[in-house]
Amino acid sequence: MSQSLQQITLTRPDDWHLHLRDGAAMAAVAPYSARQFHRAIIMPNLRPPVTTTAQALAYRRRILDALPADSNFQPLMTLYLTDNTTAEEVRRARDSGHVHAVKLYPAGATTNSDAGVTDPGKVDDTLAAMAEIGLPLLVHGEMTRDDIDVFDREKAFIDHQLAPLTERHPDLRVVFEHITTRDAVEFVHDSGPNVAATLTPQHLLFNRNAMLVGGMHPHFYCLPVLKRESHRQALIAAATSGNPKFFLGTDSAPHAKDAKESACGCAGIFSAHAAIELYATAFEQAGALNRLEGFASHFGADFYGLPRNKEQVTLVRQDWQVPDTLPFADTRGEAPLVPFLAGEALHWKLQP
Ligand code: NCD
Ligand code: ZN
């Protein structure tokens, strides 16, 4: 990476955790990711969820069809793990060449997770097959029991579910997705080289005050929820450490404006419009712009056993304002989307 005060050039980044949705919603948001990233790991929490290889391949085809004609963006597909996912299905997924991971949502943890795993112990045979064929498990790391405080759910997941799981399957490759706490940083740090983590722009840039001080700010609400400042500092330290276990995954998750600004608002922050600019902002604040390229463009590919990208992108120091809304549509029809940091000024801009 070459660096000067005014511009940064780096290998084209990849997004190792992305929600593209489907249909008109997908058509509205996919170009933002394709403009920035060469590849993205596509989350399978559609309704109904993507539980089979056949569904993943059909979804991949719909994504490719929704992209601009000149795009060479590569969607890397995932399967949604349920209590009933078989070892045979994950082998079929691996053999397809297009499924790169399997996602574990604890049942009820987040948007469209009702079909998720009720107890990781129930899927041990499937996890053993994944370890054998080298297919990574991606985990939404929150324990969903009613009596567990929402701010403690990541720690409870580590203690009661993830640590035992990695002990039962020491060779399984695991990505602890969108980590939000010092506890998760320490767990990943202390685990073997087969355990890694993704970090979102919102968890690097903000603590829970952004969501709760001066009113309720639904566009800062996602799951796992933003945590206190000491946790944010641990995440920043991990992201900028140069440790290849920590890499970029936006968790960009669009919901229509009225679904967010509601008495029961949806969890999810849409960041794909400015993802790499948001990460550059966080790394610059930490005085670590020289560590951005490894985090954004190298470590994820290395973990997934894929080649690093050949192309480069350039960010220039330029003030610009995030739009108040972007055109969007969900299953109900057209509805605007509020992008992350709507109306705010950003100081880095990706060159077209
Ligand atoms: C995601 C979504 O909307 O699909 N929401 C979120 O808050 N991150 C689901 C998820 O990744 O938890
Ligand atoms: Zn997600």
mmCIF file of N, CA, C and O and ligand atoms in Angstrom, residues 17 19 21 45 103 105 110-111 140 178 221-224 251 253 255 267-269, ligand 1:
data_model
loop_
_atom_site.group_PDB
_atom_site.id
_atom_site.type_symbol
_atom_site.label_atom_id
_atom_site.label_comp_id
_atom_site.label_asym_id
_atom_site.label_seq_id
_atom_site.Cartn_x
_atom_site.Cartn_y
_atom_site.Cartn_z
ATOM 1 N N HIS A 17 -18.695 -10.554 5.084
ATOM 2 C CA HIS A 17 -20.010 -10.732 5.746
ATOM 3 C C HIS A 17 -20.979 -9.698 5.185
ATOM 4 O O HIS A 17 -20.926 -8.530 5.541
ATOM 5 N N HIS A 19 -25.179 -8.916 3.747
ATOM 6 C CA HIS A 19 -26.577 -9.268 3.482
ATOM 7 C C HIS A 19 -27.023 -8.555 2.206
ATOM 8 O O HIS A 19 -27.064 -7.318 2.174
ATOM 9 N N ARG A 21 -29.999 -9.565 0.612
ATOM 10 C CA ARG A 21 -31.452 -9.766 0.439
ATOM 11 C C ARG A 21 -31.740 -10.419 -0.919
ATOM 12 O O ARG A 21 -30.901 -11.103 -1.460
ATOM 13 N N ASN A 45 -29.642 -15.611 5.284
ATOM 14 C CA ASN A 45 -30.874 -15.462 6.083
ATOM 15 C C ASN A 45 -31.994 -14.814 5.282
ATOM 16 O O ASN A 45 -32.554 -13.799 5.660
ATOM 17 N N LYS A 103 -23.367 -20.999 7.872
ATOM 18 C CA LYS A 103 -23.629 -20.000 8.902
ATOM 19 C C LYS A 103 -24.485 -20.559 10.020
ATOM 20 O O LYS A 103 -25.567 -21.108 9.771
ATOM 21 N N TYR A 105 -26.758 -19.507 12.999
ATOM 22 C CA TYR A 105 -27.515 -18.525 13.774
ATOM 23 C C TYR A 105 -28.145 -19.257 14.939
ATOM 24 O O TYR A 105 -28.942 -20.180 14.713
ATOM 25 N N THR A 110 -31.508 -13.148 15.650
ATOM 26 C CA THR A 110 -31.519 -11.925 14.852
ATOM 27 C C THR A 110 -32.511 -12.064 13.705
ATOM 28 O O THR A 110 -33.305 -13.001 13.684
ATOM 29 N N THR A 111 -32.455 -11.125 12.752
ATOM 30 C CA THR A 111 -33.377 -11.110 11.622
ATOM 31 C C THR A 111 -33.386 -12.472 10.905
ATOM 32 O O THR A 111 -32.339 -12.980 10.534
ATOM 33 N N HIS A 140 -22.948 -16.445 14.320
ATOM 34 C CA HIS A 140 -23.537 -15.263 14.958
ATOM 35 C C HIS A 140 -23.440 -15.553 16.453
ATOM 36 O O HIS A 140 -24.180 -16.380 16.976
ATOM 37 N N HIS A 178 -18.839 -10.432 13.195
ATOM 38 C CA HIS A 178 -19.179 -9.123 13.783
ATOM 39 C C HIS A 178 -18.996 -9.091 15.299
ATOM 40 O O HIS A 178 -19.935 -8.885 16.058
ATOM 41 N N TYR A 221 -28.897 0.836 15.402
ATOM 42 C CA TYR A 221 -29.293 -0.431 16.024
ATOM 43 C C TYR A 221 -29.017 -1.602 15.086
ATOM 44 O O TYR A 221 -29.546 -1.656 13.968
ATOM 45 N N CYS A 222 -28.189 -2.493 15.546
ATOM 46 C CA CYS A 222 -27.931 -3.735 14.823
ATOM 47 C C CYS A 222 -27.696 -4.811 15.879
ATOM 48 O O CYS A 222 -27.626 -4.524 17.068
ATOM 49 N N LEU A 223 -27.582 -6.030 15.426
ATOM 50 C CA LEU A 223 -27.232 -7.127 16.322
ATOM 51 C C LEU A 223 -25.945 -7.784 15.853
ATOM 52 O O LEU A 223 -25.792 -7.967 14.641
ATOM 53 N N PRO A 224 -25.036 -8.117 16.732
ATOM 54 C CA PRO A 224 -25.061 -7.782 18.148
ATOM 55 C C PRO A 224 -25.020 -6.261 18.344
ATOM 56 O O PRO A 224 -24.374 -5.549 17.591
ATOM 57 N N ASP A 251 -21.250 -6.640 7.558
ATOM 58 C CA ASP A 251 -22.600 -6.930 8.060
ATOM 59 C C ASP A 251 -23.599 -5.897 7.545
ATOM 60 O O ASP A 251 -24.611 -5.625 8.204
ATOM 61 N N ALA A 253 -26.686 -4.555 6.230
ATOM 62 C CA ALA A 253 -27.962 -5.279 6.352
ATOM 63 C C ALA A 253 -29.124 -4.310 6.159
ATOM 64 O O ALA A 253 -29.603 -3.710 7.118
ATOM 65 N N HIS A 255 -32.626 -2.487 5.714
ATOM 66 C CA HIS A 255 -34.060 -2.563 6.034
ATOM 67 C C HIS A 255 -34.662 -1.228 5.599
ATOM 68 O O HIS A 255 -34.028 -0.178 5.788
ATOM 69 N N ALA A 267 -33.349 -4.821 13.390
ATOM 70 C CA ALA A 267 -31.901 -4.742 13.609
ATOM 71 C C ALA A 267 -31.190 -4.832 12.277
ATOM 72 O O ALA A 267 -31.494 -5.696 11.461
ATOM 73 N N GLY A 268 -30.235 -3.949 12.056
ATOM 74 C CA GLY A 268 -29.442 -4.023 10.828
ATOM 75 C C GLY A 268 -29.076 -2.629 10.372
ATOM 76 O O GLY A 268 -29.913 -1.723 10.404
ATOM 77 N N ILE A 269 -27.813 -2.447 9.968
ATOM 78 C CA ILE A 269 -27.305 -1.152 9.511
ATOM 79 C C ILE A 269 -26.807 -1.338 8.090
ATOM 80 O O ILE A 269 -26.022 -2.256 7.819
HETATM 81 C C1 NCD B 1 -28.898 -8.747 10.134
HETATM 82 C C2 NCD B 1 -30.050 -8.687 9.125
HETATM 83 O O1 NCD B 1 -30.793 -7.708 9.118
HETATM 84 O O2 NCD B 1 -30.179 -9.622 8.324
HETATM 85 N N1 NCD B 1 -29.115 -7.750 11.139
HETATM 86 C C3 NCD B 1 -28.178 -7.231 11.967
HETATM 87 O O3 NCD B 1 -28.538 -6.460 12.855
HETATM 88 N N2 NCD B 1 -26.896 -7.499 11.830
HETATM 89 C C4 NCD B 1 -28.785 -10.108 10.688
HETATM 90 C C5 NCD B 1 -27.512 -10.350 11.459
HETATM 91 O O4 NCD B 1 -26.422 -10.456 10.887
HETATM 92 O O5 NCD B 1 -27.584 -10.426 12.686
#
